[in-house]
């Protein structure tokens, strides 16, 4: 074996493995959620699996639930193979058959909860048991179920029993409303329950707000005699203009609440009925009789039906009379004698087969010739009075029916018979050809082809085309614009050919052959055939994943099932509720046309057995590609494009990724008033290295909450609308690497105490380069501003001065600030018993001096030291007495805001008493007098012993205690 053969075998093996892997991959499906269901209602969840090697082998399924309260705990509900599978909380309901699993096929089951409980809400998981040796694919599917309360309310407030005369008007009301939070639709209907019969629908309003009448009430609805009106939000009215005897019974209302599931199908989640109202008729005095000239006829003879009415004051009143067979109206004569014919008999009236007229005051006659076998049955006459108003309009009264008249029609021995093939199938777009074979032809023949749609059970035959005995062809009704022909290719054969049939052409076709003698029709024979138009191509749209994150890929599959034929596929996108925009079109010849810039889309086509898969690939989905997608297919047949019904709408949800943004910032910040503060907010974790950020700073203080400043992703800064100009001048922002965001407030004031929130929104770029925002996050810092410690003090050596001459008021400053400080000093004066303080002199920090005294002060300022300021009052007068002090402002330079005041301090009071010169002389005189008095007192004390004489002499302070050397006396 050479290398080429080995390589070929290896490639073949891998090709086989790839095909096997893609075709045989196991896939388990369950309805897309969430499904909203009402407490007490049933829940159905279908689960099917495909891709097993043995499709016919019965698969085993298990159902579990995860409840919102315990998201990490799975609860077993039921299993198709293990009866002990259920947990205790569901075991009793499984044993009581309240929870069951119905098998639909070997690969499909239907899980059912017959009566939902509130606790049944959660995420249901269907798991299929793999019995094969290989695991490949998905073996479970999940459906989220939301259980909501029943908020549907239905009530009626009419009387429980109502008596009426035939022809009376009836009005009933019913209230129906729902408070369901989810988007739901209500349908509403009125029903009549006759004794011993099932309820019959009178009239209904479906969930799409379409009115329709029930069986047996259609004609009265079309005539405007039965109405359903809705007023306000929840009031429904039933209005019957003219009650009939057949209306007796019990009437009630019923409302149904519908919700649209994620697969876009509608589901009735609950229904309620109102109270029943008994309607009891009172027979009318109008008498109606019917009679037939001959009740047993042969085909081709004349049927004559007479109708006779009798009532009081007959000649003074107006009446309408109608003939009915099997509740189908043949003809009606109005109050003025005008004839109107029912739709089913209008064709026979045109050709003169049906005639009706008033023959007397109370007599009316209907003739039908030639009669056909299908004309036999029970006939009745119906009459009702007509009241003529002043404007000439008639008002219909209560109708009264006659007894029934049986008419039997037997087949004449005409010798002809009609045969058609009983059923026929034809593909959509093809030509329908019907052959009506006639045997025993003797005279002239005509044919009429009729059609009755299969869409509704109450449909009637309508004429398609006719071919007269002279060979004249006449199209009728909606077929006038169609390609339809009637022919007689041979004496005993009639054909109908209808081109390009559609599914609406399905139904019953009737061939009626009439035999003529001279100008009279002698007999008619009919035969029917059922025709089914097969829709050759069916289109559906699906995807494995319709909920993606921006940047992920989406694959949509347009499945075209049916025979292989040239098709043109158009992909459309509906971004809102109304507009459906075309994306691209791939024509049957392989050419593609694009609508605008659709660079994110790619196409792929796979031909499979009995179907073709058209793939639309969305590479790197963005928000622009979100919406509801639809594929439309047109078939190229007979050189004409035949457009087929479009596929279902499939919603593709493109989500923004979950933000990983995390911030750090200090929880508290303390600072002094009048200082600069800086608040920082840093990104600790980010979603992408290329992220951009929009930052908003907010301030909250007590009830005040405002935006200070914000910057968008492009760093464009915008101040908050509530921010005043003064604060704007003191605020700035700064961004740095990290990234980190800072808010700077200069000269913070006490009113700026509070909480500062840094709110950051992260922005990312989608594959188209368009920026989109993720959810924001924030951090808050509590800022507390306190009074600064006093770094400034003023010393004063003396606190009181008594002067009559010049005195100095010193201001000695001590500060802990740097040597860059500058001071502004102002001296004040006030009287002791006054509160008013008067500035007398200021030394500004720029060395400017200002004398601010009000009186004639003579002042001298000097600054011997940088921190010592002296103010001397020259030649003071007593009026200058009082309290003096100085006030010092300390200023420091700030690069961001120039010079700023950092402290203000006042000195103690210096009490100054100023005396005049005369006052000092008197004070000195007083002091001298006092001194002389003191000396006098001392001298008196020294001389007091000599004057007293009786006491022992005391040694003198002025002489020594030694004898003196006296001169000799004369005696010596």
PDB file of C-alpha atoms in Angstrom, residues 77-169:
ATOM      1  CA  UNK A  77     -40.151  15.166  40.301  1.00  0.00           C
ATOM      2  CA  UNK A  78     -40.926  12.144  38.124  1.00  0.00           C
ATOM      3  CA  UNK A  79     -39.223   9.514  35.954  1.00  0.00           C
ATOM      4  CA  UNK A  80     -40.561   7.196  33.263  1.00  0.00           C
ATOM      5  CA  UNK A  81     -38.361   4.299  34.407  1.00  0.00           C
ATOM      6  CA  UNK A  82     -37.954   4.677  38.190  1.00  0.00           C
ATOM      7  CA  UNK A  83     -41.097   4.897  40.374  1.00  0.00           C
ATOM      8  CA  UNK A  84     -38.974   5.761  43.435  1.00  0.00           C
ATOM      9  CA  UNK A  85     -37.372   8.716  41.642  1.00  0.00           C
ATOM     10  CA  UNK A  86     -39.643  11.396  43.162  1.00  0.00           C
ATOM     11  CA  UNK A  87     -38.641  13.368  46.247  1.00  0.00           C
ATOM     12  CA  UNK A  88     -41.048  13.408  49.187  1.00  0.00           C
ATOM     13  CA  UNK A  89     -42.512  16.843  48.389  1.00  0.00           C
ATOM     14  CA  UNK A  90     -43.751  15.559  44.993  1.00  0.00           C
ATOM     15  CA  UNK A  91     -44.307  11.870  45.767  1.00  0.00           C
ATOM     16  CA  UNK A  92     -47.960  12.185  46.859  1.00  0.00           C
ATOM     17  CA  UNK A  93     -48.889  14.258  43.794  1.00  0.00           C
ATOM     18  CA  UNK A  94     -47.194  11.753  41.511  1.00  0.00           C
ATOM     19  CA  UNK A  95     -49.011   8.845  43.217  1.00  0.00           C
ATOM     20  CA  UNK A  96     -52.343  10.714  42.955  1.00  0.00           C
ATOM     21  CA  UNK A  97     -51.750  11.215  39.208  1.00  0.00           C
ATOM     22  CA  UNK A  98     -51.718  15.000  39.665  1.00  0.00           C
ATOM     23  CA  UNK A  99     -48.271  14.928  38.031  1.00  0.00           C
ATOM     24  CA  UNK A 100     -47.879  12.559  35.079  1.00  0.00           C
ATOM     25  CA  UNK A 101     -45.762  12.004  31.980  1.00  0.00           C
ATOM     26  CA  UNK A 102     -47.583  11.023  28.770  1.00  0.00           C
ATOM     27  CA  UNK A 103     -45.675   9.302  25.989  1.00  0.00           C
ATOM     28  CA  UNK A 104     -46.256  10.786  22.557  1.00  0.00           C
ATOM     29  CA  UNK A 105     -43.670   8.685  20.690  1.00  0.00           C
ATOM     30  CA  UNK A 106     -40.524   6.702  21.501  1.00  0.00           C
ATOM     31  CA  UNK A 107     -38.602   9.993  21.421  1.00  0.00           C
ATOM     32  CA  UNK A 108     -41.150  12.410  22.844  1.00  0.00           C
ATOM     33  CA  UNK A 109     -43.090  12.839  26.092  1.00  0.00           C
ATOM     34  CA  UNK A 110     -45.462  15.400  27.584  1.00  0.00           C
ATOM     35  CA  UNK A 111     -44.954  16.374  31.228  1.00  0.00           C
ATOM     36  CA  UNK A 112     -48.185  17.490  32.912  1.00  0.00           C
ATOM     37  CA  UNK A 113     -49.101  19.069  36.256  1.00  0.00           C
ATOM     38  CA  UNK A 114     -52.887  19.055  36.401  1.00  0.00           C
ATOM     39  CA  UNK A 115     -53.202  21.770  39.040  1.00  0.00           C
ATOM     40  CA  UNK A 116     -50.317  24.192  39.541  1.00  0.00           C
ATOM     41  CA  UNK A 117     -49.349  25.400  42.991  1.00  0.00           C
ATOM     42  CA  UNK A 118     -47.510  28.621  43.761  1.00  0.00           C
ATOM     43  CA  UNK A 119     -44.534  26.578  44.962  1.00  0.00           C
ATOM     44  CA  UNK A 120     -44.232  24.921  41.523  1.00  0.00           C
ATOM     45  CA  UNK A 121     -42.429  27.975  40.149  1.00  0.00           C
ATOM     46  CA  UNK A 122     -38.857  27.333  39.037  1.00  0.00           C
ATOM     47  CA  UNK A 123     -36.617  26.000  36.262  1.00  0.00           C
ATOM     48  CA  UNK A 124     -37.728  22.591  34.983  1.00  0.00           C
ATOM     49  CA  UNK A 125     -35.173  20.278  33.430  1.00  0.00           C
ATOM     50  CA  UNK A 126     -36.003  17.356  31.151  1.00  0.00           C
ATOM     51  CA  UNK A 127     -33.239  14.748  30.931  1.00  0.00           C
ATOM     52  CA  UNK A 128     -33.136  11.794  28.570  1.00  0.00           C
ATOM     53  CA  UNK A 129     -31.306   8.648  29.710  1.00  0.00           C
ATOM     54  CA  UNK A 130     -28.473   7.756  27.345  1.00  0.00           C
ATOM     55  CA  UNK A 131     -28.299   3.987  26.781  1.00  0.00           C
ATOM     56  CA  UNK A 132     -25.668   4.201  24.061  1.00  0.00           C
ATOM     57  CA  UNK A 133     -21.955   3.852  24.618  1.00  0.00           C
ATOM     58  CA  UNK A 134     -21.138   7.285  23.162  1.00  0.00           C
ATOM     59  CA  UNK A 135     -22.024  10.671  24.619  1.00  0.00           C
ATOM     60  CA  UNK A 136     -22.370  13.319  21.936  1.00  0.00           C
ATOM     61  CA  UNK A 137     -24.810  16.184  22.078  1.00  0.00           C
ATOM     62  CA  UNK A 138     -27.206  17.558  24.663  1.00  0.00           C
ATOM     63  CA  UNK A 139     -29.231  15.193  26.810  1.00  0.00           C
ATOM     64  CA  UNK A 140     -31.217  17.752  28.763  1.00  0.00           C
ATOM     65  CA  UNK A 141     -33.283  20.867  28.147  1.00  0.00           C
ATOM     66  CA  UNK A 142     -34.575  23.483  30.546  1.00  0.00           C
ATOM     67  CA  UNK A 143     -37.757  25.539  30.728  1.00  0.00           C
ATOM     68  CA  UNK A 144     -38.429  28.308  33.245  1.00  0.00           C
ATOM     69  CA  UNK A 145     -41.991  28.432  34.626  1.00  0.00           C
ATOM     70  CA  UNK A 146     -43.424  31.471  36.428  1.00  0.00           C
ATOM     71  CA  UNK A 147     -46.561  30.789  38.510  1.00  0.00           C
ATOM     72  CA  UNK A 148     -48.783  33.834  38.901  1.00  0.00           C
ATOM     73  CA  UNK A 149     -52.025  34.433  40.785  1.00  0.00           C
ATOM     74  CA  UNK A 150     -55.368  34.334  39.028  1.00  0.00           C
ATOM     75  CA  UNK A 151     -56.346  38.003  38.674  1.00  0.00           C
ATOM     76  CA  UNK A 152     -59.166  37.520  36.156  1.00  0.00           C
ATOM     77  CA  UNK A 153     -62.460  38.924  37.420  1.00  0.00           C
ATOM     78  CA  UNK A 154     -65.855  38.388  35.739  1.00  0.00           C
ATOM     79  CA  UNK A 155     -69.171  39.643  37.106  1.00  0.00           C
ATOM     80  CA  UNK A 156     -72.649  40.512  35.831  1.00  0.00           C
ATOM     81  CA  UNK A 157     -75.178  42.698  37.645  1.00  0.00           C
ATOM     82  CA  UNK A 158     -78.369  42.025  35.670  1.00  0.00           C
ATOM     83  CA  UNK A 159     -81.495  40.402  37.086  1.00  0.00           C
ATOM     84  CA  UNK A 160     -81.332  36.609  37.324  1.00  0.00           C
ATOM     85  CA  UNK A 161     -84.631  36.170  35.407  1.00  0.00           C
ATOM     86  CA  UNK A 162     -85.947  38.277  32.517  1.00  0.00           C
ATOM     87  CA  UNK A 163     -89.313  37.840  30.780  1.00  0.00           C
ATOM     88  CA  UNK A 164     -89.725  39.089  27.215  1.00  0.00           C
ATOM     89  CA  UNK A 165     -92.070  39.172  24.276  1.00  0.00           C
ATOM     90  CA  UNK A 166     -90.922  38.011  20.912  1.00  0.00           C
ATOM     91  CA  UNK A 167     -89.384  40.977  19.127  1.00  0.00           C
ATOM     92  CA  UNK A 168     -88.382  42.791  22.333  1.00  0.00           C
ATOM     93  CA  UNK A 169     -84.901  44.203  22.727  1.00  0.00           C
TER      94      UNK A 169
END
